[in-house]
């Protein structure tokens, strides 16, 4: 097990390296730069600016300098947000996005499994059809439609919830409700479908029949025997689900004006704020990589049949 | 009945009863027909595609026709002239009561302007054919018919989804089949590559690409968008095809073909791929909606299709700006898109259950 964890951790290094290299050169290949503006900067000042940010060096040298900085956990200064380093910027925005993402995933998992259980136990009854229609709807309806519609109904028409902002603002925790509801919809729908499918499969298996034959109560059979076996595929899905939530948060943070990394990401891409984009991509990749890593380890703990070589 | 008397064409089951042979497709069709939701999905998708491709021949308004007087009209079955007049009357009443309270000068000038507009409208309401138009789904900020705009947006979205699915499918099928068939270093390389691509936060990289290309030509932008999304969409299908090919490449019929001197491409394209066709169809149907979703996701962020072109994503994005005053500008394209994706997903699920019965109840 320990060997597996170490090897798995080591294998993330090349992935991260590929991501950094790819995005570094992709960003630099694009025309324009952080100092290209409508009003031309005088050449002497431009020269000084370039020198200050080491952008007068040849590209490979800049690349290796950046790699060295990253190894020391220094993501450099921002080009556009004056007097802020990328570390500062991510330090304030990352907790916001993480809170949003974790809450959305938690709600999605809880509701998804619940709906999956109900659906599977009432297979081919109206409850099942209703739940699965909702699940397909959750997969089909784009986040950028759900978000504004929720906002229109609950904030602008009914005036129950604030339109935008985050926990720190005057409205407090009420700001969380709509963003989390929006972001959790696709993973909720997938988890509901997956848990329904695997519960239906497990419920017909021999060990469940044995449990029933022993005279166990139905709810004990479901919680202790069926769910344990049926929820493994759901655990594996949590990795990709996190990836979906990361992408989705870019849109949701924009719609609800949440000060997270997703919001500054698109803005920095337009601004050519090289260091901020790179920092953002690295943080996002680290989230994905660690989510997948945790899922892999969790899978091994939950399923004793899996042995790690 | 002795077995020797049975004729060549009739299959016999284990109880020696004659059974009618049924092809895979007929069998699948039978299963599909029993699935009401999938059938409904198919009908809706069919109607969408029909309207999208024959929009030019159907009696819709042109999506570029602007009539500034008709800007932001709500959905109605009444002619545009009457709806506009009603709106002016409403505004007149509002202004009159406001003036009675505050007596502000600027409101008075507004009122005279509106009265003039109403007068002019009344004189031409019968003579000008423009006012006879009926906007059943309302108009946008430039007075363009929302129905025509939504159909046009759908044309672009569906076309992008269609071409994208075909490209991604082609790349995925060819690479997946080659990887599965030849194995060895090629398969290893492909596997590594797919693994790395999967672990990339890919949509973020697409966002970077789209934000950074500097082109004013919308066609180039759409082209780059295609390539960027197609680059990732082939991964899943290549994995699935590879797995299928590996599972059948050592079966007798492939060996027979090889012993008769068939070349590798012939074995792949004539013998292996037809056997993976059902899975390819299922995955293509299911990846089609995700393609449309990704495209409109980028368009919503202002990174995809740009004006004068429009897709469902840009229409929704336009609608969000003014949803408090003119909610139909958000709801019409949003609903059109959701219904299509909903139908598409039901159709895909139904096809999977019909063509690949073992996979039923999984996910």
PDB file of N, CA and C in Angstrom, chain A residues 121-178:
ATOM      1  N   UNK A 121     -34.848   1.221  -5.430  1.00  0.00           N
ATOM      2  CA  UNK A 121     -35.799   0.430  -4.646  1.00  0.00           C
ATOM      3  C   UNK A 121     -37.190   0.476  -5.253  1.00  0.00           C
ATOM      4  N   UNK A 122     -37.503   1.563  -5.963  1.00  0.00           N
ATOM      5  CA  UNK A 122     -38.807   1.679  -6.609  1.00  0.00           C
ATOM      6  C   UNK A 122     -38.651   1.500  -8.119  1.00  0.00           C
ATOM      7  N   UNK A 123     -37.815   0.559  -8.515  1.00  0.00           N
ATOM      8  CA  UNK A 123     -37.503   0.422  -9.931  1.00  0.00           C
ATOM      9  C   UNK A 123     -38.766   0.294 -10.782  1.00  0.00           C
ATOM     10  N   UNK A 124     -38.797   1.085 -11.880  1.00  0.00           N
ATOM     11  CA  UNK A 124     -39.901   1.086 -12.837  1.00  0.00           C
ATOM     12  C   UNK A 124     -41.233   1.518 -12.244  1.00  0.00           C
ATOM     13  N   UNK A 125     -41.192   2.180 -11.093  1.00  0.00           N
ATOM     14  CA  UNK A 125     -42.412   2.825 -10.588  1.00  0.00           C
ATOM     15  C   UNK A 125     -42.285   4.317 -10.895  1.00  0.00           C
ATOM     16  N   UNK A 126     -43.327   5.077 -10.569  1.00  0.00           N
ATOM     17  CA  UNK A 126     -43.298   6.487 -10.967  1.00  0.00           C
ATOM     18  C   UNK A 126     -42.154   7.246 -10.296  1.00  0.00           C
ATOM     19  N   UNK A 127     -41.811   6.846  -9.040  1.00  0.00           N
ATOM     20  CA  UNK A 127     -40.722   7.537  -8.360  1.00  0.00           C
ATOM     21  C   UNK A 127     -39.425   7.416  -9.161  1.00  0.00           C
ATOM     22  N   UNK A 128     -39.201   6.194  -9.681  1.00  0.00           N
ATOM     23  CA  UNK A 128     -38.009   5.918 -10.481  1.00  0.00           C
ATOM     24  C   UNK A 128     -37.998   6.794 -11.732  1.00  0.00           C
ATOM     25  N   UNK A 129     -39.123   6.809 -12.458  1.00  0.00           N
ATOM     26  CA  UNK A 129     -39.168   7.592 -13.693  1.00  0.00           C
ATOM     27  C   UNK A 129     -38.967   9.074 -13.401  1.00  0.00           C
ATOM     28  N   UNK A 130     -39.618   9.565 -12.338  1.00  0.00           N
ATOM     29  CA  UNK A 130     -39.479  10.985 -12.011  1.00  0.00           C
ATOM     30  C   UNK A 130     -38.023  11.301 -11.690  1.00  0.00           C
ATOM     31  N   UNK A 131     -37.419  10.468 -10.830  1.00  0.00           N
ATOM     32  CA  UNK A 131     -36.042  10.745 -10.415  1.00  0.00           C
ATOM     33  C   UNK A 131     -35.090  10.696 -11.599  1.00  0.00           C
ATOM     34  N   UNK A 132     -35.273   9.713 -12.477  1.00  0.00           N
ATOM     35  CA  UNK A 132     -34.336   9.595 -13.601  1.00  0.00           C
ATOM     36  C   UNK A 132     -34.548  10.689 -14.635  1.00  0.00           C
ATOM     37  N   UNK A 133     -35.802  11.172 -14.768  1.00  0.00           N
ATOM     38  CA  UNK A 133     -36.017  12.313 -15.666  1.00  0.00           C
ATOM     39  C   UNK A 133     -35.300  13.539 -15.122  1.00  0.00           C
ATOM     40  N   UNK A 134     -35.395  13.734 -13.811  1.00  0.00           N
ATOM     41  CA  UNK A 134     -34.682  14.863 -13.204  1.00  0.00           C
ATOM     42  C   UNK A 134     -33.176  14.715 -13.441  1.00  0.00           C
ATOM     43  N   UNK A 135     -32.686  13.458 -13.330  1.00  0.00           N
ATOM     44  CA  UNK A 135     -31.252  13.238 -13.523  1.00  0.00           C
ATOM     45  C   UNK A 135     -30.832  13.561 -14.958  1.00  0.00           C
ATOM     46  N   UNK A 136     -31.628  13.118 -15.944  1.00  0.00           N
ATOM     47  CA  UNK A 136     -31.267  13.433 -17.337  1.00  0.00           C
ATOM     48  C   UNK A 136     -31.342  14.939 -17.561  1.00  0.00           C
ATOM     49  N   UNK A 137     -32.333  15.575 -16.935  1.00  0.00           N
ATOM     50  CA  UNK A 137     -32.441  17.024 -17.057  1.00  0.00           C
ATOM     51  C   UNK A 137     -31.185  17.688 -16.479  1.00  0.00           C
ATOM     52  N   UNK A 138     -30.709  17.164 -15.342  1.00  0.00           N
ATOM     53  CA  UNK A 138     -29.516  17.719 -14.717  1.00  0.00           C
ATOM     54  C   UNK A 138     -28.301  17.622 -15.616  1.00  0.00           C
ATOM     55  N   UNK A 139     -28.248  16.533 -16.417  1.00  0.00           N
ATOM     56  CA  UNK A 139     -27.130  16.388 -17.338  1.00  0.00           C
ATOM     57  C   UNK A 139     -27.308  17.305 -18.540  1.00  0.00           C
ATOM     58  N   UNK A 140     -28.580  17.514 -18.942  1.00  0.00           N
ATOM     59  CA  UNK A 140     -28.839  18.233 -20.189  1.00  0.00           C
ATOM     60  C   UNK A 140     -28.809  19.743 -20.044  1.00  0.00           C
ATOM     61  N   UNK A 141     -29.176  20.249 -18.888  1.00  0.00           N
ATOM     62  CA  UNK A 141     -29.349  21.701 -18.793  1.00  0.00           C
ATOM     63  C   UNK A 141     -28.000  22.349 -18.464  1.00  0.00           C
ATOM     64  N   UNK A 142     -27.558  23.281 -19.307  1.00  0.00           N
ATOM     65  CA  UNK A 142     -26.243  23.882 -19.079  1.00  0.00           C
ATOM     66  C   UNK A 142     -26.238  24.760 -17.826  1.00  0.00           C
ATOM     67  N   UNK A 143     -25.087  24.808 -17.154  1.00  0.00           N
ATOM     68  CA  UNK A 143     -24.943  25.611 -15.939  1.00  0.00           C
ATOM     69  C   UNK A 143     -25.283  27.070 -16.180  1.00  0.00           C
ATOM     70  N   UNK A 144     -24.910  27.548 -17.378  1.00  0.00           N
ATOM     71  CA  UNK A 144     -25.125  28.970 -17.617  1.00  0.00           C
ATOM     72  C   UNK A 144     -26.579  29.283 -17.942  1.00  0.00           C
ATOM     73  N   UNK A 145     -27.429  28.248 -18.027  1.00  0.00           N
ATOM     74  CA  UNK A 145     -28.873  28.493 -18.092  1.00  0.00           C
ATOM     75  C   UNK A 145     -29.474  28.382 -16.692  1.00  0.00           C
ATOM     76  N   UNK A 146     -29.055  27.334 -15.944  1.00  0.00           N
ATOM     77  CA  UNK A 146     -29.587  27.147 -14.585  1.00  0.00           C
ATOM     78  C   UNK A 146     -29.294  28.365 -13.720  1.00  0.00           C
ATOM     79  N   UNK A 147     -28.044  28.819 -13.728  1.00  0.00           N
ATOM     80  CA  UNK A 147     -27.621  29.913 -12.851  1.00  0.00           C
ATOM     81  C   UNK A 147     -28.495  31.152 -13.026  1.00  0.00           C
ATOM     82  N   UNK A 148     -28.527  31.723 -14.248  1.00  0.00           N
ATOM     83  CA  UNK A 148     -29.355  32.914 -14.434  1.00  0.00           C
ATOM     84  C   UNK A 148     -30.835  32.682 -14.143  1.00  0.00           C
ATOM     85  N   UNK A 149     -31.373  31.487 -14.482  1.00  0.00           N
ATOM     86  CA  UNK A 149     -32.800  31.258 -14.224  1.00  0.00           C
ATOM     87  C   UNK A 149     -33.066  31.236 -12.721  1.00  0.00           C
ATOM     88  N   UNK A 150     -32.194  30.565 -11.959  1.00  0.00           N
ATOM     89  CA  UNK A 150     -32.344  30.572 -10.499  1.00  0.00           C
ATOM     90  C   UNK A 150     -32.290  32.001  -9.972  1.00  0.00           C
ATOM     91  N   UNK A 151     -31.326  32.763 -10.513  1.00  0.00           N
ATOM     92  CA  UNK A 151     -31.158  34.128 -10.059  1.00  0.00           C
ATOM     93  C   UNK A 151     -32.404  34.953 -10.357  1.00  0.00           C
ATOM     94  N   UNK A 152     -32.945  34.754 -11.557  1.00  0.00           N
ATOM     95  CA  UNK A 152     -34.143  35.480 -11.979  1.00  0.00           C
ATOM     96  C   UNK A 152     -35.290  35.173 -11.032  1.00  0.00           C
ATOM     97  N   UNK A 153     -35.492  33.871 -10.730  1.00  0.00           N
ATOM     98  CA  UNK A 153     -36.650  33.473  -9.933  1.00  0.00           C
ATOM     99  C   UNK A 153     -36.455  33.839  -8.460  1.00  0.00           C
ATOM    100  N   UNK A 154     -35.338  33.384  -7.863  1.00  0.00           N
ATOM    101  CA  UNK A 154     -35.214  33.490  -6.406  1.00  0.00           C
ATOM    102  C   UNK A 154     -34.656  34.824  -5.933  1.00  0.00           C
ATOM    103  N   UNK A 155     -33.922  35.524  -6.792  1.00  0.00           N
ATOM    104  CA  UNK A 155     -33.361  36.792  -6.349  1.00  0.00           C
ATOM    105  C   UNK A 155     -34.155  37.970  -6.889  1.00  0.00           C
ATOM    106  N   UNK A 156     -34.449  37.953  -8.202  1.00  0.00           N
ATOM    107  CA  UNK A 156     -35.047  39.149  -8.788  1.00  0.00           C
ATOM    108  C   UNK A 156     -36.559  39.173  -8.635  1.00  0.00           C
ATOM    109  N   UNK A 157     -37.222  38.015  -8.783  1.00  0.00           N
ATOM    110  CA  UNK A 157     -38.688  38.014  -8.694  1.00  0.00           C
ATOM    111  C   UNK A 157     -39.139  37.807  -7.244  1.00  0.00           C
ATOM    112  N   UNK A 158     -38.674  36.703  -6.614  1.00  0.00           N
ATOM    113  CA  UNK A 158     -39.144  36.403  -5.262  1.00  0.00           C
ATOM    114  C   UNK A 158     -38.368  37.176  -4.194  1.00  0.00           C
ATOM    115  N   UNK A 159     -37.159  37.587  -4.519  1.00  0.00           N
ATOM    116  CA  UNK A 159     -36.331  38.366  -3.601  1.00  0.00           C
ATOM    117  C   UNK A 159     -36.036  37.612  -2.296  1.00  0.00           C
ATOM    118  N   UNK A 160     -35.803  36.313  -2.383  1.00  0.00           N
ATOM    119  CA  UNK A 160     -35.479  35.517  -1.202  1.00  0.00           C
ATOM    120  C   UNK A 160     -33.977  35.499  -0.937  1.00  0.00           C
ATOM    121  N   UNK A 161     -33.186  35.497  -2.010  1.00  0.00           N
ATOM    122  CA  UNK A 161     -31.742  35.314  -1.872  1.00  0.00           C
ATOM    123  C   UNK A 161     -31.011  36.471  -2.539  1.00  0.00           C
ATOM    124  N   UNK A 162     -29.790  36.765  -2.094  1.00  0.00           N
ATOM    125  CA  UNK A 162     -29.016  37.823  -2.759  1.00  0.00           C
ATOM    126  C   UNK A 162     -28.536  37.376  -4.141  1.00  0.00           C
ATOM    127  N   UNK A 163     -28.404  38.321  -5.090  1.00  0.00           N
ATOM    128  CA  UNK A 163     -28.012  37.942  -6.446  1.00  0.00           C
ATOM    129  C   UNK A 163     -26.558  37.522  -6.527  1.00  0.00           C
ATOM    130  N   UNK A 164     -25.691  38.174  -5.752  1.00  0.00           N
ATOM    131  CA  UNK A 164     -24.269  37.884  -5.917  1.00  0.00           C
ATOM    132  C   UNK A 164     -23.546  38.110  -4.604  1.00  0.00           C
ATOM    133  N   UNK A 165     -22.238  37.936  -4.641  1.00  0.00           N
ATOM    134  CA  UNK A 165     -21.424  38.133  -3.446  1.00  0.00           C
ATOM    135  C   UNK A 165     -20.996  36.803  -2.857  1.00  0.00           C
ATOM    136  N   UNK A 166     -20.323  36.877  -1.722  1.00  0.00           N
ATOM    137  CA  UNK A 166     -19.850  35.648  -1.079  1.00  0.00           C
ATOM    138  C   UNK A 166     -19.992  35.778   0.424  1.00  0.00           C
ATOM    139  N   UNK A 167     -19.554  34.740   1.148  1.00  0.00           N
ATOM    140  CA  UNK A 167     -19.814  34.636   2.587  1.00  0.00           C
ATOM    141  C   UNK A 167     -19.429  35.908   3.346  1.00  0.00           C
ATOM    142  N   UNK A 168     -18.326  36.529   2.954  1.00  0.00           N
ATOM    143  CA  UNK A 168     -17.859  37.706   3.673  1.00  0.00           C
ATOM    144  C   UNK A 168     -18.787  38.903   3.555  1.00  0.00           C
ATOM    145  N   UNK A 169     -19.642  38.935   2.548  1.00  0.00           N
ATOM    146  CA  UNK A 169     -20.474  40.117   2.321  1.00  0.00           C
ATOM    147  C   UNK A 169     -21.614  40.173   3.335  1.00  0.00           C
ATOM    148  N   UNK A 170     -22.431  41.223   3.240  1.00  0.00           N
ATOM    149  CA  UNK A 170     -23.472  41.460   4.235  1.00  0.00           C
ATOM    150  C   UNK A 170     -24.495  40.323   4.279  1.00  0.00           C
ATOM    151  N   UNK A 171     -24.776  39.759   3.110  1.00  0.00           N
ATOM    152  CA  UNK A 171     -25.814  38.726   3.051  1.00  0.00           C
ATOM    153  C   UNK A 171     -25.371  37.408   3.684  1.00  0.00           C
ATOM    154  N   UNK A 172     -24.066  37.253   3.910  1.00  0.00           N
ATOM    155  CA  UNK A 172     -23.571  36.064   4.611  1.00  0.00           C
ATOM    156  C   UNK A 172     -23.813  34.758   3.860  1.00  0.00           C
ATOM    157  N   UNK A 173     -24.207  33.728   4.617  1.00  0.00           N
ATOM    158  CA  UNK A 173     -24.282  32.382   4.043  1.00  0.00           C
ATOM    159  C   UNK A 173     -25.380  32.228   3.003  1.00  0.00           C
ATOM    160  N   UNK A 174     -26.328  33.157   2.961  1.00  0.00           N
ATOM    161  CA  UNK A 174     -27.387  33.055   1.955  1.00  0.00           C
ATOM    162  C   UNK A 174     -26.813  33.148   0.548  1.00  0.00           C
ATOM    163  N   UNK A 175     -25.638  33.789   0.408  1.00  0.00           N
ATOM    164  CA  UNK A 175     -25.036  33.912  -0.926  1.00  0.00           C
ATOM    165  C   UNK A 175     -24.613  32.561  -1.475  1.00  0.00           C
ATOM    166  N   UNK A 176     -24.421  31.589  -0.581  1.00  0.00           N
ATOM    167  CA  UNK A 176     -23.880  30.295  -0.992  1.00  0.00           C
ATOM    168  C   UNK A 176     -24.920  29.456  -1.740  1.00  0.00           C
ATOM    169  N   UNK A 177     -26.197  29.632  -1.375  1.00  0.00           N
ATOM    170  CA  UNK A 177     -27.234  28.686  -1.803  1.00  0.00           C
ATOM    171  C   UNK A 177     -27.285  28.507  -3.323  1.00  0.00           C
ATOM    172  N   UNK A 178     -27.476  29.604  -4.066  1.00  0.00           N
ATOM    173  CA  UNK A 178     -27.666  29.456  -5.513  1.00  0.00           C
ATOM    174  C   UNK A 178     -26.423  28.958  -6.249  1.00  0.00           C
TER     175      UNK A 178
END
